[in-house]
mmCIF file of C-alpha atoms and ligand atoms in Angstrom:
data_model
loop_
_atom_site.group_PDB
_atom_site.id
_atom_site.type_symbol
_atom_site.label_atom_id
_atom_site.label_comp_id
_atom_site.label_asym_id
_atom_site.label_seq_id
_atom_site.Cartn_x
_atom_site.Cartn_y
_atom_site.Cartn_z
ATOM 1 C CA MET A 14 0.000 0.000 0.000
ATOM 2 C CA ALA A 15 1.206 3.427 -0.809
ATOM 3 C CA SER A 16 1.492 5.585 2.246
ATOM 4 C CA ARG A 17 0.828 9.228 1.788
ATOM 5 C CA VAL A 18 2.470 11.987 3.723
ATOM 6 C CA ALA A 19 1.170 15.459 3.221
ATOM 7 C CA PHE A 20 3.822 18.130 2.955
ATOM 8 C CA LEU A 21 2.775 21.702 2.987
ATOM 9 C CA THR A 22 5.401 24.341 3.053
ATOM 10 C CA GLU A 23 6.414 26.699 0.304
ATOM 11 C CA PRO A 24 4.876 26.953 -3.142
ATOM 12 C CA PHE A 25 5.390 24.024 -5.437
ATOM 13 C CA LEU A 26 8.263 24.892 -7.683
ATOM 14 C CA PHE A 27 8.635 22.669 -10.678
ATOM 15 C CA PHE A 28 10.613 22.712 -13.818
ATOM 16 C CA THR A 29 8.565 24.083 -16.553
ATOM 17 C CA PRO A 30 9.540 23.321 -20.086
ATOM 18 C CA PHE A 31 8.285 26.772 -20.921
ATOM 19 C CA GLY A 32 11.239 28.843 -19.959
ATOM 20 C CA GLY A 33 11.381 27.868 -16.324
ATOM 21 C CA ARG A 34 9.492 30.949 -15.271
ATOM 22 C CA ARG A 35 6.408 29.448 -13.741
ATOM 23 C CA SER A 36 5.765 28.535 -10.170
ATOM 24 C CA GLY A 37 2.611 26.760 -9.139
ATOM 25 C CA GLY A 38 0.741 26.944 -5.876
ATOM 26 C CA SER A 39 -0.249 30.148 -4.250
ATOM 27 C CA PRO A 40 0.744 33.391 -5.893
ATOM 28 C CA ARG A 41 3.834 34.948 -4.364
ATOM 29 C CA VAL A 42 3.246 38.618 -4.414
ATOM 30 C CA SER A 43 6.117 39.255 -2.041
ATOM 31 C CA MET A 44 8.537 37.807 -4.548
ATOM 32 C CA ALA A 45 9.032 41.090 -6.346
ATOM 33 C CA SER A 46 10.470 42.654 -3.244
ATOM 34 C CA THR A 47 13.080 39.956 -2.822
ATOM 35 C CA ILE A 48 14.539 40.544 -6.264
ATOM 36 C CA PRO A 49 15.735 44.078 -6.703
ATOM 37 C CA SER A 50 15.357 46.083 -9.835
ATOM 38 C CA ALA A 51 18.472 46.448 -11.929
ATOM 39 C CA ALA A 52 19.248 49.793 -10.338
ATOM 40 C CA ALA A 53 18.888 48.538 -6.793
ATOM 41 C CA ALA A 54 21.098 45.496 -7.283
ATOM 42 C CA THR A 55 24.097 45.516 -5.005
ATOM 43 C CA ASN A 56 25.358 42.328 -3.517
ATOM 44 C CA CYS A 57 23.771 39.079 -2.509
ATOM 45 C CA SER A 58 23.791 39.662 1.241
ATOM 46 C CA SER A 59 21.992 42.977 0.862
ATOM 47 C CA ARG A 60 19.262 41.205 -1.090
ATOM 48 C CA ILE A 61 18.292 38.883 1.747
ATOM 49 C CA GLU A 62 15.122 40.099 3.375
ATOM 50 C CA THR A 63 14.533 37.448 5.984
ATOM 51 C CA PRO A 64 16.857 34.588 6.730
ATOM 52 C CA LYS A 65 15.463 31.374 5.295
ATOM 53 C CA LYS A 66 14.672 28.373 7.364
ATOM 54 C CA LEU A 67 17.483 25.972 6.711
ATOM 55 C CA PHE A 68 16.827 23.092 4.383
ATOM 56 C CA THR A 69 13.056 23.338 4.456
ATOM 57 C CA PRO A 70 11.404 21.137 1.833
ATOM 58 C CA ARG A 71 9.797 23.432 -0.684
ATOM 59 C CA GLU A 72 7.302 21.067 -2.222
ATOM 60 C CA MET A 73 3.582 21.357 -1.673
ATOM 61 C CA HIS A 74 2.268 18.191 -3.247
ATOM 62 C CA VAL A 75 1.364 15.034 -1.419
ATOM 63 C CA GLN A 76 4.409 12.813 -1.055
ATOM 64 C CA VAL A 77 3.645 9.242 -2.043
ATOM 65 C CA THR A 78 5.843 6.381 -0.870
ATOM 66 C CA HIS A 79 6.145 2.709 -1.849
ATOM 67 C CA SER A 80 3.676 2.812 -4.725
ATOM 68 C CA MET A 81 4.979 -0.362 -6.359
ATOM 69 C CA PRO A 82 3.012 -3.466 -5.236
ATOM 70 C CA PRO A 83 5.396 -5.567 -3.077
ATOM 71 C CA GLN A 84 5.074 -8.632 -5.337
ATOM 72 C CA LYS A 85 6.728 -6.694 -8.148
ATOM 73 C CA ILE A 86 9.939 -6.532 -6.119
ATOM 74 C CA GLU A 87 10.412 -10.119 -7.348
ATOM 75 C CA ILE A 88 10.764 -8.831 -10.923
ATOM 76 C CA PHE A 89 13.871 -6.903 -9.917
ATOM 77 C CA LYS A 90 15.274 -9.822 -7.930
ATOM 78 C CA SER A 91 14.817 -12.082 -10.965
ATOM 79 C CA LEU A 92 16.602 -9.545 -13.170
ATOM 80 C CA GLU A 93 19.841 -9.691 -11.147
ATOM 81 C CA GLY A 94 21.628 -11.919 -13.651
ATOM 82 C CA TRP A 95 20.238 -9.981 -16.591
ATOM 83 C CA ALA A 96 21.455 -6.705 -15.080
ATOM 84 C CA GLU A 97 24.913 -8.132 -14.556
ATOM 85 C CA GLU A 98 25.196 -9.085 -18.208
ATOM 86 C CA ASN A 99 23.352 -6.168 -19.749
ATOM 87 C CA ILE A 100 23.751 -3.161 -17.473
ATOM 88 C CA LEU A 101 27.075 -3.497 -15.681
ATOM 89 C CA VAL A 102 28.749 -3.753 -19.113
ATOM 90 C CA HIS A 103 27.986 -0.054 -19.591
ATOM 91 C CA LEU A 104 30.327 0.869 -16.755
ATOM 92 C CA LYS A 105 33.902 1.655 -17.620
ATOM 93 C CA PRO A 106 36.782 0.133 -15.651
ATOM 94 C CA VAL A 107 38.388 2.824 -13.493
ATOM 95 C CA GLU A 108 41.741 2.342 -15.207
ATOM 96 C CA LYS A 109 40.137 3.178 -18.551
ATOM 97 C CA CYS A 110 38.205 6.193 -17.284
ATOM 98 C CA TRP A 111 39.255 9.771 -17.798
ATOM 99 C CA GLN A 112 39.891 11.727 -14.615
ATOM 100 C CA PRO A 113 39.441 15.462 -14.020
ATOM 101 C CA GLN A 114 43.210 15.880 -13.783
ATOM 102 C CA ASP A 115 43.526 14.814 -17.449
ATOM 103 C CA PHE A 116 41.867 18.108 -18.430
ATOM 104 C CA LEU A 117 43.359 20.479 -15.868
ATOM 105 C CA PRO A 118 46.728 22.160 -15.315
ATOM 106 C CA ASP A 119 49.007 19.851 -13.339
ATOM 107 C CA PRO A 120 49.766 21.586 -10.026
ATOM 108 C CA SER A 121 53.041 19.671 -9.622
ATOM 109 C CA SER A 122 54.413 20.726 -13.000
ATOM 110 C CA GLU A 123 56.778 23.594 -13.753
ATOM 111 C CA GLY A 124 54.344 25.021 -16.244
ATOM 112 C CA PHE A 125 51.394 25.109 -13.863
ATOM 113 C CA TYR A 126 51.144 28.893 -13.557
ATOM 114 C CA GLU A 127 51.527 29.311 -17.296
ATOM 115 C CA GLU A 128 48.779 26.755 -17.959
ATOM 116 C CA VAL A 129 46.457 28.508 -15.516
ATOM 117 C CA LYS A 130 47.190 31.810 -17.229
ATOM 118 C CA GLU A 131 46.336 30.258 -20.592
ATOM 119 C CA LEU A 132 43.120 28.796 -19.190
ATOM 120 C CA ARG A 133 42.122 32.242 -17.924
ATOM 121 C CA GLU A 134 43.029 33.858 -21.236
ATOM 122 C CA ARG A 135 40.934 31.338 -23.172
ATOM 123 C CA CYS A 136 37.788 32.013 -21.173
ATOM 124 C CA LYS A 137 38.187 35.781 -20.925
ATOM 125 C CA GLU A 138 35.837 36.472 -23.795
ATOM 126 C CA ILE A 139 33.148 33.992 -22.755
ATOM 127 C CA PRO A 140 30.019 35.935 -21.763
ATOM 128 C CA ASP A 141 28.540 35.938 -18.261
ATOM 129 C CA ASP A 142 25.306 34.249 -19.304
ATOM 130 C CA TYR A 143 27.265 31.230 -20.474
ATOM 131 C CA PHE A 144 29.008 31.095 -17.093
ATOM 132 C CA VAL A 145 25.627 31.143 -15.354
ATOM 133 C CA CYS A 146 24.659 28.019 -17.325
ATOM 134 C CA LEU A 147 27.974 26.313 -16.646
ATOM 135 C CA VAL A 148 27.787 27.105 -12.932
ATOM 136 C CA GLY A 149 24.188 25.828 -12.749
ATOM 137 C CA ASP A 150 25.253 22.620 -14.483
ATOM 138 C CA MET A 151 28.210 22.238 -12.130
ATOM 139 C CA ILE A 152 26.059 22.802 -9.034
ATOM 140 C CA THR A 153 23.613 20.202 -10.357
ATOM 141 C CA GLU A 154 26.457 17.700 -10.703
ATOM 142 C CA GLU A 155 27.832 18.562 -7.264
ATOM 143 C CA ALA A 156 24.581 17.543 -5.552
ATOM 144 C CA LEU A 157 25.481 13.927 -6.343
ATOM 145 C CA PRO A 158 24.921 12.669 -2.752
ATOM 146 C CA THR A 159 21.248 13.459 -3.314
ATOM 147 C CA TYR A 160 21.057 11.375 -6.490
ATOM 148 C CA GLN A 161 22.725 8.361 -4.913
ATOM 149 C CA THR A 162 20.269 8.686 -2.037
ATOM 150 C CA MET A 163 17.414 8.877 -4.529
ATOM 151 C CA LEU A 164 18.498 5.642 -6.246
ATOM 152 C CA ASN A 165 18.757 3.988 -2.850
ATOM 153 C CA THR A 166 15.153 4.873 -2.041
ATOM 154 C CA LEU A 167 13.973 2.524 -4.792
ATOM 155 C CA ASP A 168 12.391 -0.734 -3.600
ATOM 156 C CA GLY A 169 13.960 -3.929 -4.893
ATOM 157 C CA VAL A 170 17.119 -2.304 -6.227
ATOM 158 C CA ARG A 171 18.517 -0.272 -3.326
ATOM 159 C CA ASP A 172 21.961 -0.918 -1.894
ATOM 160 C CA GLU A 173 20.890 -2.569 1.353
ATOM 161 C CA THR A 174 24.238 -2.441 3.132
ATOM 162 C CA GLY A 175 26.332 0.215 1.441
ATOM 163 C CA ALA A 176 28.488 -2.500 -0.107
ATOM 164 C CA SER A 177 25.820 -4.929 -1.311
ATOM 165 C CA LEU A 178 26.885 -7.335 -4.044
ATOM 166 C CA THR A 179 23.632 -7.251 -6.035
ATOM 167 C CA SER A 180 24.014 -6.015 -9.617
ATOM 168 C CA TRP A 181 21.701 -3.106 -8.876
ATOM 169 C CA ALA A 182 23.813 -1.944 -5.934
ATOM 170 C CA VAL A 183 27.068 -2.446 -7.837
ATOM 171 C CA TRP A 184 25.654 -0.328 -10.645
ATOM 172 C CA THR A 185 24.483 2.466 -8.343
ATOM 173 C CA ARG A 186 27.824 2.776 -6.573
ATOM 174 C CA ALA A 187 29.875 2.647 -9.762
ATOM 175 C CA TRP A 188 27.509 5.059 -11.524
ATOM 176 C CA THR A 189 27.926 7.462 -8.597
ATOM 177 C CA ALA A 190 31.696 7.084 -8.762
ATOM 178 C CA GLU A 191 31.687 7.897 -12.481
ATOM 179 C CA GLU A 192 29.371 10.867 -11.986
ATOM 180 C CA ASN A 193 31.560 12.210 -9.190
ATOM 181 C CA ARG A 194 34.160 13.178 -11.782
ATOM 182 C CA HIS A 195 31.702 15.559 -13.480
ATOM 183 C CA GLY A 196 31.239 17.970 -10.601
ATOM 184 C CA ASP A 197 34.931 17.728 -9.700
ATOM 185 C CA LEU A 198 36.108 18.686 -13.161
ATOM 186 C CA LEU A 199 33.667 21.556 -13.671
ATOM 187 C CA ASN A 200 34.290 22.852 -10.151
ATOM 188 C CA LYS A 201 38.063 22.960 -10.618
ATOM 189 C CA TYR A 202 37.784 24.508 -14.068
ATOM 190 C CA LEU A 203 35.469 27.249 -12.776
ATOM 191 C CA TYR A 204 37.742 27.880 -9.781
ATOM 192 C CA LEU A 205 40.755 28.357 -12.028
ATOM 193 C CA SER A 206 38.845 30.534 -14.495
ATOM 194 C CA GLY A 207 38.628 33.348 -11.957
ATOM 195 C CA ARG A 208 35.326 34.397 -13.488
ATOM 196 C CA VAL A 209 32.935 33.275 -10.787
ATOM 197 C CA ASP A 210 32.244 33.821 -7.084
ATOM 198 C CA MET A 211 33.293 30.454 -5.705
ATOM 199 C CA LYS A 212 32.015 31.134 -2.194
ATOM 200 C CA GLN A 213 28.496 31.863 -3.459
ATOM 201 C CA ILE A 214 28.646 28.744 -5.603
ATOM 202 C CA GLU A 215 29.834 26.653 -2.667
ATOM 203 C CA LYS A 216 26.999 28.021 -0.539
ATOM 204 C CA THR A 217 24.512 27.099 -3.258
ATOM 205 C CA ILE A 218 25.870 23.543 -3.314
ATOM 206 C CA GLN A 219 25.588 23.257 0.452
ATOM 207 C CA TYR A 220 22.016 24.574 0.422
ATOM 208 C CA LEU A 221 21.108 22.244 -2.440
ATOM 209 C CA ILE A 222 22.471 19.069 -0.883
ATOM 210 C CA GLY A 223 20.765 20.033 2.365
ATOM 211 C CA SER A 224 17.442 20.535 0.578
ATOM 212 C CA GLY A 225 17.546 17.272 -1.383
ATOM 213 C CA MET A 226 15.184 16.743 -4.269
ATOM 214 C CA ASP A 227 11.779 15.261 -4.797
ATOM 215 C CA PRO A 228 11.514 13.605 -8.198
ATOM 216 C CA ARG A 229 8.224 11.965 -7.094
ATOM 217 C CA THR A 230 9.460 8.491 -7.860
ATOM 218 C CA GLU A 231 7.680 7.028 -4.824
ATOM 219 C CA ASN A 232 10.339 4.365 -3.982
ATOM 220 C CA ASN A 233 9.140 2.791 -7.224
ATOM 221 C CA PRO A 234 11.913 1.554 -9.537
ATOM 222 C CA TYR A 235 9.592 1.768 -12.568
ATOM 223 C CA LEU A 236 9.252 5.505 -11.942
ATOM 224 C CA GLY A 237 12.861 5.806 -10.789
ATOM 225 C CA PHE A 238 14.397 4.344 -13.935
ATOM 226 C CA ILE A 239 12.084 6.331 -16.219
ATOM 227 C CA TYR A 240 13.238 9.429 -14.341
ATOM 228 C CA THR A 241 16.932 8.560 -14.658
ATOM 229 C CA SER A 242 16.528 7.682 -18.367
ATOM 230 C CA PHE A 243 15.047 11.123 -18.947
ATOM 231 C CA GLN A 244 17.622 12.893 -16.799
ATOM 232 C CA GLU A 245 20.707 11.265 -18.278
ATOM 233 C CA ARG A 246 19.534 12.277 -21.717
ATOM 234 C CA ALA A 247 18.754 15.807 -20.471
ATOM 235 C CA THR A 248 22.284 16.165 -19.070
ATOM 236 C CA PHE A 249 23.764 14.643 -22.241
ATOM 237 C CA ILE A 250 21.980 17.372 -24.197
ATOM 238 C CA SER A 251 22.853 20.262 -21.905
ATOM 239 C CA HIS A 252 26.547 19.353 -21.526
ATOM 240 C CA GLY A 253 26.637 18.818 -25.296
ATOM 241 C CA ASN A 254 25.256 22.314 -25.790
ATOM 242 C CA THR A 255 27.707 23.936 -23.362
ATOM 243 C CA ALA A 256 30.474 22.130 -25.295
ATOM 244 C CA ARG A 257 29.165 23.529 -28.591
ATOM 245 C CA HIS A 258 28.979 27.073 -27.184
ATOM 246 C CA ALA A 259 32.487 26.855 -25.677
ATOM 247 C CA LYS A 260 33.777 25.890 -29.111
ATOM 248 C CA GLU A 261 32.027 28.891 -30.640
ATOM 249 C CA TYR A 262 33.688 31.141 -28.053
ATOM 250 C CA GLY A 263 37.040 29.628 -28.986
ATOM 251 C CA ASP A 264 37.715 27.749 -25.731
ATOM 252 C CA LEU A 265 38.435 24.328 -27.167
ATOM 253 C CA LYS A 266 39.647 22.896 -23.866
ATOM 254 C CA LEU A 267 36.375 23.806 -22.177
ATOM 255 C CA ALA A 268 34.505 22.336 -25.146
ATOM 256 C CA GLN A 269 36.441 19.124 -24.601
ATOM 257 C CA ILE A 270 35.597 19.138 -20.866
ATOM 258 C CA CYS A 271 31.856 19.525 -21.484
ATOM 259 C CA GLY A 272 31.997 17.025 -24.344
ATOM 260 C CA ILE A 273 33.694 14.307 -22.310
ATOM 261 C CA ILE A 274 31.099 14.713 -19.551
ATOM 262 C CA ALA A 275 28.313 14.520 -22.150
ATOM 263 C CA SER A 276 29.715 11.237 -23.423
ATOM 264 C CA ASP A 277 29.465 9.715 -19.911
ATOM 265 C CA GLU A 278 25.861 10.888 -19.681
ATOM 266 C CA LYS A 279 25.130 9.196 -23.009
ATOM 267 C CA ARG A 280 26.534 5.897 -21.741
ATOM 268 C CA HIS A 281 24.440 6.180 -18.594
ATOM 269 C CA GLU A 282 21.371 6.982 -20.672
ATOM 270 C CA THR A 283 21.985 3.785 -22.647
ATOM 271 C CA ALA A 284 22.037 1.727 -19.439
ATOM 272 C CA TYR A 285 18.933 3.269 -17.863
ATOM 273 C CA THR A 286 16.870 3.142 -21.063
ATOM 274 C CA LYS A 287 17.829 -0.533 -21.412
ATOM 275 C CA ILE A 288 16.415 -1.247 -17.937
ATOM 276 C CA VAL A 289 13.128 0.412 -18.859
ATOM 277 C CA GLU A 290 13.094 -1.399 -22.204
ATOM 278 C CA LYS A 291 13.337 -4.663 -20.239
ATOM 279 C CA LEU A 292 10.467 -3.574 -17.975
ATOM 280 C CA PHE A 293 8.354 -2.862 -21.071
ATOM 281 C CA GLU A 294 9.105 -6.406 -22.226
ATOM 282 C CA ILE A 295 8.183 -8.051 -18.904
ATOM 283 C CA ASP A 296 5.355 -5.774 -17.788
ATOM 284 C CA PRO A 297 4.174 -3.510 -20.625
ATOM 285 C CA ASP A 298 1.029 -2.366 -18.840
ATOM 286 C CA GLY A 299 2.760 -1.452 -15.573
ATOM 287 C CA THR A 300 5.572 0.300 -17.423
ATOM 288 C CA VAL A 301 3.407 2.400 -19.719
ATOM 289 C CA LEU A 302 1.323 3.451 -16.707
ATOM 290 C CA ALA A 303 4.518 4.447 -14.891
ATOM 291 C CA PHE A 304 5.748 6.393 -17.933
ATOM 292 C CA ALA A 305 2.479 8.322 -18.199
ATOM 293 C CA ASP A 306 2.466 8.943 -14.449
ATOM 294 C CA MET A 307 5.986 10.436 -14.536
ATOM 295 C CA MET A 308 5.135 12.644 -17.516
ATOM 296 C CA LYS A 309 1.895 13.867 -15.919
ATOM 297 C CA LYS A 310 3.812 14.887 -12.816
ATOM 298 C CA LYS A 311 6.460 16.450 -15.088
ATOM 299 C CA ILE A 312 10.099 15.546 -14.849
ATOM 300 C CA SER A 313 11.465 17.952 -12.272
ATOM 301 C CA MET A 314 15.092 18.872 -12.707
ATOM 302 C CA PRO A 315 17.481 17.459 -10.079
ATOM 303 C CA ALA A 316 18.539 20.911 -8.881
ATOM 304 C CA HIS A 317 15.037 22.385 -8.701
ATOM 305 C CA LEU A 318 15.514 23.308 -5.039
ATOM 306 C CA MET A 319 18.665 25.350 -5.593
ATOM 307 C CA TYR A 320 19.142 28.473 -3.481
ATOM 308 C CA ASP A 321 22.139 30.758 -2.966
ATOM 309 C CA GLY A 322 21.064 32.569 0.171
ATOM 310 C CA CYS A 323 19.438 35.474 -1.658
ATOM 311 C CA ASP A 324 17.502 34.578 -4.805
ATOM 312 C CA ASP A 325 14.301 32.722 -3.997
ATOM 313 C CA LYS A 326 13.751 31.946 -7.660
ATOM 314 C CA LEU A 327 17.305 30.993 -8.443
ATOM 315 C CA PHE A 328 16.403 27.804 -10.288
ATOM 316 C CA ASP A 329 13.785 29.561 -12.410
ATOM 317 C CA HIS A 330 16.279 32.275 -13.279
ATOM 318 C CA PHE A 331 19.004 29.781 -14.135
ATOM 319 C CA SER A 332 16.505 27.789 -16.268
ATOM 320 C CA ALA A 333 15.431 30.944 -18.082
ATOM 321 C CA VAL A 334 19.040 31.750 -19.016
ATOM 322 C CA ALA A 335 19.637 28.138 -20.119
ATOM 323 C CA GLN A 336 16.490 28.347 -22.252
ATOM 324 C CA ARG A 337 17.504 31.661 -23.854
ATOM 325 C CA LEU A 338 20.996 30.417 -24.658
ATOM 326 C CA GLY A 339 19.692 27.111 -25.997
ATOM 327 C CA VAL A 340 21.596 25.075 -23.399
ATOM 328 C CA TYR A 341 18.442 23.301 -22.239
ATOM 329 C CA THR A 342 15.051 24.274 -23.590
ATOM 330 C CA ALA A 343 11.392 23.342 -23.659
ATOM 331 C CA LYS A 344 12.025 21.920 -27.101
ATOM 332 C CA ASP A 345 14.702 19.642 -25.617
ATOM 333 C CA TYR A 346 12.179 18.446 -23.029
ATOM 334 C CA ALA A 347 9.705 17.522 -25.790
ATOM 335 C CA ASP A 348 12.471 15.956 -27.902
ATOM 336 C CA ILE A 349 13.608 13.751 -25.005
ATOM 337 C CA LEU A 350 10.054 12.563 -24.445
ATOM 338 C CA GLU A 351 9.664 11.801 -28.145
ATOM 339 C CA PHE A 352 13.031 10.032 -28.192
ATOM 340 C CA LEU A 353 12.017 7.799 -25.261
ATOM 341 C CA VAL A 354 8.625 6.994 -26.806
ATOM 342 C CA ALA A 355 10.440 5.804 -29.941
ATOM 343 C CA ARG A 356 13.265 4.106 -28.016
ATOM 344 C CA TRP A 357 10.774 1.994 -26.046
ATOM 345 C CA LYS A 358 8.451 1.548 -29.037
ATOM 346 C CA VAL A 359 5.564 2.721 -26.882
ATOM 347 C CA GLY A 360 3.322 3.298 -29.902
ATOM 348 C CA GLU A 361 3.640 -0.350 -30.915
ATOM 349 C CA LEU A 362 2.528 -1.864 -27.596
ATOM 350 C CA THR A 363 -0.475 -4.163 -27.921
ATOM 351 C CA GLY A 364 -2.685 -6.105 -25.526
ATOM 352 C CA LEU A 365 -2.766 -3.325 -22.946
ATOM 353 C CA SER A 366 -5.537 -2.819 -20.398
ATOM 354 C CA GLY A 367 -7.980 0.062 -20.803
ATOM 355 C CA GLU A 368 -5.870 2.199 -18.493
ATOM 356 C CA GLY A 369 -2.734 1.095 -20.309
ATOM 357 C CA ASN A 370 -4.218 2.172 -23.644
ATOM 358 C CA LYS A 371 -5.041 5.584 -22.211
ATOM 359 C CA ALA A 372 -1.512 5.929 -20.833
ATOM 360 C CA GLN A 373 -0.088 4.913 -24.218
ATOM 361 C CA ASP A 374 -2.182 7.567 -25.998
ATOM 362 C CA PHE A 375 -1.173 10.173 -23.441
ATOM 363 C CA VAL A 376 2.591 9.727 -23.780
ATOM 364 C CA CYS A 377 2.489 9.267 -27.561
ATOM 365 C CA THR A 378 0.656 12.554 -28.132
ATOM 366 C CA LEU A 379 2.304 14.640 -25.416
ATOM 367 C CA ALA A 380 5.438 15.905 -27.205
ATOM 368 C CA PRO A 381 3.574 17.802 -29.965
ATOM 369 C CA ARG A 382 1.292 19.302 -27.319
ATOM 370 C CA ILE A 383 4.281 20.528 -25.287
ATOM 371 C CA ARG A 384 5.782 22.036 -28.440
ATOM 372 C CA ARG A 385 2.555 23.846 -29.302
ATOM 373 C CA LEU A 386 2.298 25.299 -25.788
ATOM 374 C CA ASP A 387 5.919 26.387 -25.978
ATOM 375 C CA GLU A 388 5.443 28.059 -29.361
ATOM 376 C CA ARG A 389 2.454 29.925 -27.968
ATOM 377 C CA ALA A 390 4.475 30.995 -24.906
ATOM 378 C CA GLN A 391 7.352 32.127 -27.134
ATOM 379 C CA GLY A 392 4.906 34.055 -29.301
ATOM 380 C CA ARG A 393 3.680 36.138 -26.396
ATOM 381 C CA ALA A 394 5.791 39.241 -26.207
ATOM 382 C CA LYS A 395 7.854 39.038 -23.048
ATOM 383 C CA LYS A 396 9.339 41.994 -21.333
ATOM 384 C CA ALA A 397 13.068 41.459 -21.226
ATOM 385 C CA SER A 398 14.354 41.556 -17.672
ATOM 386 C CA VAL A 399 17.781 41.339 -16.151
ATOM 387 C CA ILE A 400 18.653 39.571 -12.932
ATOM 388 C CA PRO A 401 21.828 39.738 -10.844
ATOM 389 C CA PHE A 402 23.405 36.361 -10.168
ATOM 390 C CA SER A 403 25.452 36.020 -6.982
ATOM 391 C CA TRP A 404 27.542 33.332 -8.749
ATOM 392 C CA ILE A 405 29.080 36.048 -10.929
ATOM 393 C CA TYR A 406 29.435 38.751 -8.267
ATOM 394 C CA ASP A 407 25.915 40.050 -8.837
ATOM 395 C CA ARG A 408 26.573 41.020 -12.405
ATOM 396 C CA GLU A 409 23.312 41.153 -14.295
ATOM 397 C CA VAL A 410 22.224 38.732 -16.943
ATOM 398 C CA LEU A 411 19.312 38.941 -19.349
ATOM 399 C CA LEU A 412 16.687 36.289 -18.718
HETATM 400 FE FE1 FE2 B 507 26.748 13.980 -14.639
HETATM 401 FE FE1 FE2 B 508 24.397 11.623 -15.355
#
């Protein structure tokens, strides 16, 4: 039985594929006063009106737990051997993995200072809005403890001991270890660049890890693996786009950094989509229902609770910049959905229940509907606004 725990705190913030500017729940009239006009912008600390309660969950929906019927846990137990042969093969042996140091100046070398100088020269011309996207991506990666926790909430696949020998647990630990290189590399690059306020960034990471995330996966590995399939592809796309932009700005080393991270995300996407493909094979009805459920709730971004100590809408602002620069957009959200529908051949499923048929129709027709809504939103004339970001010393960036 699913147990339900009501959580009622701050307004429900969710990723919106429409520019990241929407927040549900009650209207927040006071918000305007917490974000100064361009003229009034000074520094982050002067923008804080009232100190925030530490690490308060910000979601307002009902939190559902253990929604997968207990008998389905057996499916995951029976897939142990399959996962060993089909999923663990997508991990790379440590000795063959790249490490952050491969892409950074070597602090023990004679030429260290010169290499740092070159790094700083290369990124001198990169605009602030790009740095906002890169910092947001780095902060997202740095909240990795939250994502490992999230995977270990899932019934039937969690790491029961911290060193469990099940294929699922081996995967989760090794996946985490691979992902850990992403935040490390971006963090060190940004530190050396001298372009960003590291202390504000570090505070944002601490707030974010303390806040956690609520992807609404309900301890349910069906929902959990649909979520991770979507997210790995989303990060593959966004790191790919930051790589492309870095190349355009002439920083080929940064392009390489973002590109190598994107290639890890792609490999992880392959593994997670394979798990869901297997679930579609074993339990098409249950899996299509889970897919529709996740899409109805919307795929919230992992860093949706980010906060830097002064901007209450930091994630929305970051998302808006990422949307404007084409790093991660509403169109990407619809494209990922469409990609997954095709990848899992959802349109070709037969013999579904009535509910299953409805779920199938819903997910197969959702991407064009999202695109239409986005086009309409884009068509509405928006007043351009600028927002100071503490991550770049309160310099202002167009949303
Ligand atoms: Fe990553
Ligand atoms: Fe990832």
